[in-house]
Coordinates of C-alpha atoms and ligand atoms in Angstrom, one line a residue:
M18 CA -24.3 -24.1 -8.8
R19 CA -25.9 -21.7 -6.3
F20 CA -23.6 -19.4 -4.4
D21 CA -24.5 -18.5 -0.8
L22 CA -23.3 -14.9 -1.4
A23 CA -24.9 -12.8 1.3
L24 CA -22.5 -13.6 4.2
D25 CA -23.7 -13.1 7.7
P26 CA -21.4 -10.5 9.4
K27 CA -21.3 -12.6 12.6
D28 CA -20.2 -15.7 10.7
L29 CA -17.5 -13.6 9.0
Q30 CA -16.3 -12.2 12.3
G31 CA -16.1 -15.7 13.6
L32 CA -14.1 -16.9 10.6
V33 CA -11.6 -14.0 10.9
D34 CA -11.1 -14.8 14.6
S35 CA -10.4 -18.5 13.7
I36 CA -8.0 -17.4 10.9
H37 CA -6.2 -15.3 13.4
Q38 CA -5.9 -18.1 15.9
L39 CA -5.0 -20.8 13.5
H40 CA -3.0 -19.1 10.7
G41 CA -1.7 -16.0 12.6
Y42 CA -3.1 -13.5 10.0
D43 CA -5.2 -10.8 11.6
F44 CA -8.1 -9.4 9.5
R45 CA -10.2 -8.5 12.6
G46 CA -9.8 -4.8 12.0
Y47 CA -10.9 -4.8 8.4
T48 CA -14.2 -3.2 7.7
P49 CA -17.2 -5.6 7.4
H50 CA -17.8 -4.3 3.9
S51 CA -14.2 -5.1 2.8
L52 CA -14.4 -8.6 4.4
Q53 CA -17.7 -9.3 2.7
R54 CA -16.4 -8.4 -0.7
R55 CA -13.2 -10.4 -0.4
F56 CA -14.7 -13.6 0.9
Q57 CA -17.5 -13.4 -1.8
F58 CA -14.8 -13.0 -4.4
V59 CA -13.0 -16.1 -3.1
M60 CA -16.3 -18.2 -3.1
R61 CA -17.0 -17.2 -6.7
R62 CA -13.5 -17.7 -7.9
W63 CA -13.1 -21.2 -6.3
G64 CA -16.7 -22.2 -6.9
I65 CA -17.5 -22.6 -3.2
P66 CA -21.3 -22.8 -2.8
T67 CA -21.7 -22.2 0.9
F68 CA -20.1 -20.3 3.7
A69 CA -19.8 -23.6 5.7
T70 CA -17.7 -25.1 2.9
L71 CA -15.6 -22.0 2.7
R72 CA -15.0 -22.0 6.5
D73 CA -14.2 -25.7 6.4
R74 CA -11.6 -25.4 3.7
I75 CA -10.0 -22.3 5.2
L76 CA -9.7 -24.0 8.7
H77 CA -8.7 -27.4 7.6
E78 CA -6.7 -27.0 4.3
T79 CA -3.6 -24.9 5.0
G80 CA -2.6 -25.0 1.3
F81 CA -6.0 -23.6 0.4
F82 CA -5.6 -20.8 2.9
H83 CA -2.3 -19.8 1.5
E84 CA -3.7 -20.0 -2.0
I85 CA -6.5 -17.5 -1.2
L86 CA -4.4 -15.3 1.1
G87 CA -3.3 -13.1 -1.8
H88 CA -7.0 -12.5 -2.6
L89 CA -8.1 -11.4 0.8
T90 CA -6.9 -7.9 0.2
V91 CA -7.6 -5.5 -2.7
T92 CA -4.4 -5.0 -4.7
T93 CA -5.5 -2.6 -7.4
S94 CA -2.8 -0.1 -8.3
E95 CA -1.6 2.1 -11.1
M96 CA 1.5 4.1 -12.0
F97 CA 1.3 7.8 -11.2
R98 CA -2.3 7.4 -10.0
D99 CA -3.6 10.9 -8.9
P100 CA -1.0 12.9 -10.9
D101 CA -1.7 16.0 -8.6
F102 CA -0.5 14.0 -5.7
Y103 CA 2.8 13.2 -7.4
R104 CA 3.2 16.8 -8.6
A105 CA 2.8 17.9 -5.0
L106 CA 5.3 15.3 -3.9
V107 CA 7.9 16.5 -6.4
Q108 CA 7.3 20.2 -5.6
E109 CA 6.9 20.1 -1.8
V110 CA 8.5 16.9 -0.4
L111 CA 11.4 15.9 -2.7
P112 CA 13.3 19.2 -2.2
R113 CA 13.1 18.7 1.5
L114 CA 14.2 15.1 1.3
A115 CA 17.3 16.4 -0.7
T116 CA 18.5 18.0 2.6
Y117 CA 19.1 14.5 4.1
P118 CA 22.4 12.7 3.1
S119 CA 20.6 9.4 2.8
P120 CA 16.8 9.6 2.9
K121 CA 14.8 6.5 3.8
I122 CA 11.3 6.0 2.6
W123 CA 8.8 3.4 3.8
H124 CA 6.2 2.6 1.1
A125 CA 3.6 0.5 3.0
G126 CA 1.0 -1.5 1.1
C127 CA 2.9 -1.2 -2.1
S128 CA 0.9 -4.0 -3.8
S129 CA 2.3 -5.0 -7.2
G130 CA 4.8 -2.1 -7.3
E131 CA 3.3 0.4 -9.7
E132 CA 3.5 3.2 -7.1
V133 CA 7.0 2.3 -5.9
Y134 CA 8.4 2.5 -9.4
S135 CA 6.5 5.8 -10.0
L136 CA 8.2 7.2 -6.9
A137 CA 11.6 5.8 -7.8
I138 CA 11.4 7.4 -11.3
L139 CA 10.6 10.8 -9.8
L140 CA 13.4 10.4 -7.3
R141 CA 15.8 9.5 -10.1
E142 CA 14.7 12.5 -12.1
A143 CA 15.3 14.7 -9.1
N144 CA 18.8 13.2 -8.7
L145 CA 17.8 11.8 -5.4
L146 CA 17.5 8.1 -6.1
Q147 CA 21.2 7.2 -5.8
N148 CA 21.3 8.1 -2.1
T149 CA 17.8 6.9 -1.2
I150 CA 16.5 3.6 0.2
I151 CA 12.9 2.7 -0.4
Y152 CA 11.5 -0.1 1.8
A153 CA 8.4 -1.4 -0.1
T154 CA 6.2 -3.6 2.0
D155 CA 3.0 -5.5 1.7
I156 CA 1.1 -8.3 3.4
N157 CA 0.4 -10.1 0.1
P158 CA 3.3 -12.3 -1.2
T159 CA 1.7 -12.7 -4.7
A160 CA 1.5 -8.9 -5.2
L161 CA 5.1 -8.5 -3.9
G162 CA 6.3 -11.1 -6.4
K163 CA 4.8 -9.0 -9.2
A164 CA 6.4 -5.9 -7.7
R165 CA 9.9 -7.5 -7.6
A166 CA 9.5 -8.6 -11.2
G167 CA 8.5 -5.0 -12.3
V168 CA 6.9 -6.2 -15.6
Y169 CA 3.5 -4.7 -16.6
P170 CA 1.2 -4.9 -19.6
T171 CA 2.0 -2.1 -22.1
A172 CA -1.7 -1.2 -22.0
T173 CA -1.2 0.0 -18.5
I174 CA 1.9 1.9 -19.5
Q175 CA -0.2 4.1 -21.9
K176 CA -2.3 5.3 -19.0
A177 CA 0.9 5.8 -16.9
T178 CA 2.4 7.9 -19.7
E179 CA -0.7 10.2 -19.7
N180 CA -0.4 10.5 -15.9
Y181 CA 3.3 11.1 -16.1
R182 CA 2.9 13.9 -18.6
L183 CA 0.7 15.8 -16.2
I184 CA 3.6 15.7 -13.7
H185 CA 6.5 16.2 -16.0
P186 CA 5.2 17.6 -19.3
D187 CA 8.7 17.7 -20.8
G188 CA 9.9 14.5 -19.2
D189 CA 10.8 11.2 -21.0
F190 CA 9.0 8.4 -19.2
A191 CA 9.9 5.9 -21.9
R192 CA 13.6 5.9 -20.8
H193 CA 12.6 4.1 -17.6
Y194 CA 11.3 0.9 -19.2
V195 CA 11.8 -1.5 -22.1
A196 CA 8.7 -2.6 -24.0
N197 CA 8.6 -6.0 -25.7
Y198 CA 5.8 -8.4 -26.8
G199 CA 3.0 -6.4 -25.1
M200 CA 4.9 -6.1 -21.8
A201 CA 7.0 -3.3 -20.3
A202 CA 9.9 -4.2 -18.0
I203 CA 10.8 -1.4 -15.7
D204 CA 14.5 -0.4 -15.7
R205 CA 16.1 -2.9 -13.3
R206 CA 18.5 -0.3 -12.0
L207 CA 15.6 1.4 -10.2
R208 CA 15.2 -1.8 -8.1
D209 CA 18.8 -1.4 -6.7
H210 CA 17.3 1.2 -4.4
I211 CA 14.2 -0.7 -3.4
V212 CA 14.0 -3.3 -0.7
F213 CA 10.8 -5.4 -1.1
A214 CA 9.6 -7.2 2.0
E215 CA 6.6 -8.9 3.5
H216 CA 5.2 -6.8 6.3
N217 CA 1.8 -6.9 8.0
L218 CA 0.6 -3.6 9.2
V219 CA -1.7 -5.2 11.7
T220 CA 0.8 -7.4 13.5
D221 CA 4.3 -6.3 12.7
S222 CA 6.3 -3.4 14.1
V223 CA 8.4 -0.6 12.8
F224 CA 11.7 -1.6 11.3
S225 CA 13.5 1.7 10.5
E226 CA 13.5 5.4 11.0
T227 CA 12.3 7.1 7.8
Q228 CA 11.8 10.6 6.4
L229 CA 8.8 9.8 4.3
V230 CA 6.0 7.2 4.8
L231 CA 3.8 6.6 1.9
C232 CA 0.7 4.5 2.4
R233 CA -2.1 5.2 0.0
N234 CA -5.4 3.4 -0.4
V235 CA -4.8 0.9 2.4
L236 CA -6.2 2.6 5.5
I237 CA -9.5 2.8 3.7
Y238 CA -10.1 -0.9 4.3
F239 CA -9.4 -0.7 8.1
D240 CA -11.8 0.2 10.9
V241 CA -11.2 3.2 13.1
A242 CA -9.2 1.3 15.8
L243 CA -6.9 -0.4 13.3
R244 CA -6.4 2.8 11.3
E245 CA -5.3 4.5 14.6
R246 CA -2.9 1.6 15.3
V247 CA -1.4 1.8 11.8
L248 CA -1.0 5.6 11.9
K249 CA 0.8 5.3 15.2
L250 CA 3.1 2.8 13.6
F251 CA 3.9 5.3 10.8
D252 CA 4.4 8.0 13.4
E253 CA 6.9 5.8 15.2
S254 CA 8.8 5.3 12.0
L255 CA 8.9 9.0 11.0
C256 CA 11.8 11.2 12.1
H257 CA 11.2 14.6 13.4
R258 CA 9.6 16.7 10.6
G259 CA 9.1 13.6 8.5
F260 CA 6.4 13.4 5.8
L261 CA 3.3 11.2 5.7
A262 CA 1.4 10.6 2.4
I263 CA -1.9 8.8 2.5
G264 CA -4.7 8.2 -0.1
M265 CA -7.0 10.9 -1.5
K266 CA -10.0 9.3 0.4
E267 CA -8.0 9.0 3.6
S268 CA -7.4 11.7 6.2
L269 CA -5.8 12.6 9.5
Q270 CA -8.7 14.8 10.3
F271 CA -10.4 12.5 12.9
S272 CA -7.2 10.8 14.1
L273 CA -5.7 11.3 17.5
L274 CA -2.5 12.0 15.7
G275 CA -4.1 14.8 13.6
P276 CA -2.8 17.6 15.9
A277 CA 0.7 16.3 15.7
Y278 CA 0.8 16.9 11.9
V279 CA 0.5 19.9 9.6
E280 CA -1.0 19.7 6.2
V281 CA 1.6 20.3 3.6
V282 CA -0.7 19.9 0.6
A283 CA -4.2 19.3 2.0
Q284 CA -5.9 18.1 -1.1
S285 CA -3.1 15.6 -1.8
R286 CA -3.1 14.3 1.7
I287 CA 0.5 15.1 2.4
Y288 CA 1.3 15.8 6.0
Q289 CA 4.4 16.8 8.0
K290 CA 5.2 15.8 11.5
R291 CA 5.1 18.8 13.8
I292 CA 7.0 17.5 16.8
S293 CA 9.1 14.5 17.6
C294 CA 7.5 11.3 18.8
S295 CA 8.9 11.6 22.4
Q296 CA 7.2 15.0 22.7
Q297 CA 3.8 13.8 21.6
K298 CA 0.9 13.2 23.9
Y299 CA -1.9 10.8 22.8
Ligands
SAM321 C1 -5.6 -1.1 -3.0 S1 -4.0 -1.6 -2.7 C2 -3.1 -0.1 -2.8 C3 -1.9 -0.2 -3.5 C4 -1.1 1.1 -3.7 N1 -0.7 1.7 -2.4 C5 -1.9 2.1 -4.5 O1 -2.5 3.0 -3.9 O2 -1.8 2.1 -5.7 C6 -4.0 -2.0 -1.0 C7 -2.7 -2.8 -0.6 O3 -2.7 -2.9 0.8 C8 -2.2 -4.2 1.2 N2 -2.6 -4.5 2.6 C9 -3.8 -4.8 3.0 N3 -3.8 -5.1 4.3 C10 -2.5 -5.0 4.7 C11 -1.8 -5.2 5.9 N4 -2.4 -5.6 7.0 N5 -0.4 -5.1 5.9 C12 0.2 -4.7 4.8 N6 -0.4 -4.4 3.6 C13 -1.7 -4.6 3.6 C14 -2.9 -5.1 0.2 O4 -2.2 -6.3 0.1 C15 -2.8 -4.3 -1.1 O5 -1.6 -4.6 -1.8

């Protein structure tokens, strides 16, 4: 079977417009490169030979659209990815979160949960977890299902252990999970402090005031306008002097919001809000 893989950017734009109108999911601000890769993936995986067939199925088979929805975004994640980032978080942010009686954290684009559990483990080890609520959100219901389950192949736990040791050389990562038959189940008690919920950064609004917003490796898929919109959403959620953590390949440098934040640890992309929202001028 021949796959019509080089997709015309105009056709793709037309398709995402139609998806927005028909299904209410807005991918219009995703970069053309990201859209190209995701729709190509869907065509290969479902054996769809032409763009016309893809379009037809997406627009006329609601079940098919919901089946592929989970594949229209990249969900790659890893526990303690970028150990330097987590070390900076432990050293620079957690002590300041400890000054709040009940810190709230928004973990946006949490995918299958690896990062959320990494954070919960570090909060537990800093004796902060018992008073903290983590709102862990994502657009992708399949990934969120995996996050809620908190069960990962032990092969991935090996890499996580190496990363963890770079953050806490004397720590005991193994006490936070139970391994059996090639799978590791993350300690269920960590979940008591995490609220998992579907949330679309493109269309949904802020739901809580938070002291830390963590959103790593998500903005990278968005164009400039959507990135600005999402950063504004985070800014609205963050309290005065709240912290924002984004991915290593992301930055506030060219954002309108840049001047309203100070770099706490520049190379780890951790920022702190300088002034309260009401004082800001865009
Ligand atoms: C590459 S993963 C990053 C996961 C995790 N933050 C990490 O760095 O390991 C990107 C995540 O962003 C989510 N995402 C993409 N678009 C989104 C949107 N509009 N609203 C909420 N989440 C979105 C995807 O579903 C995916 O789970």
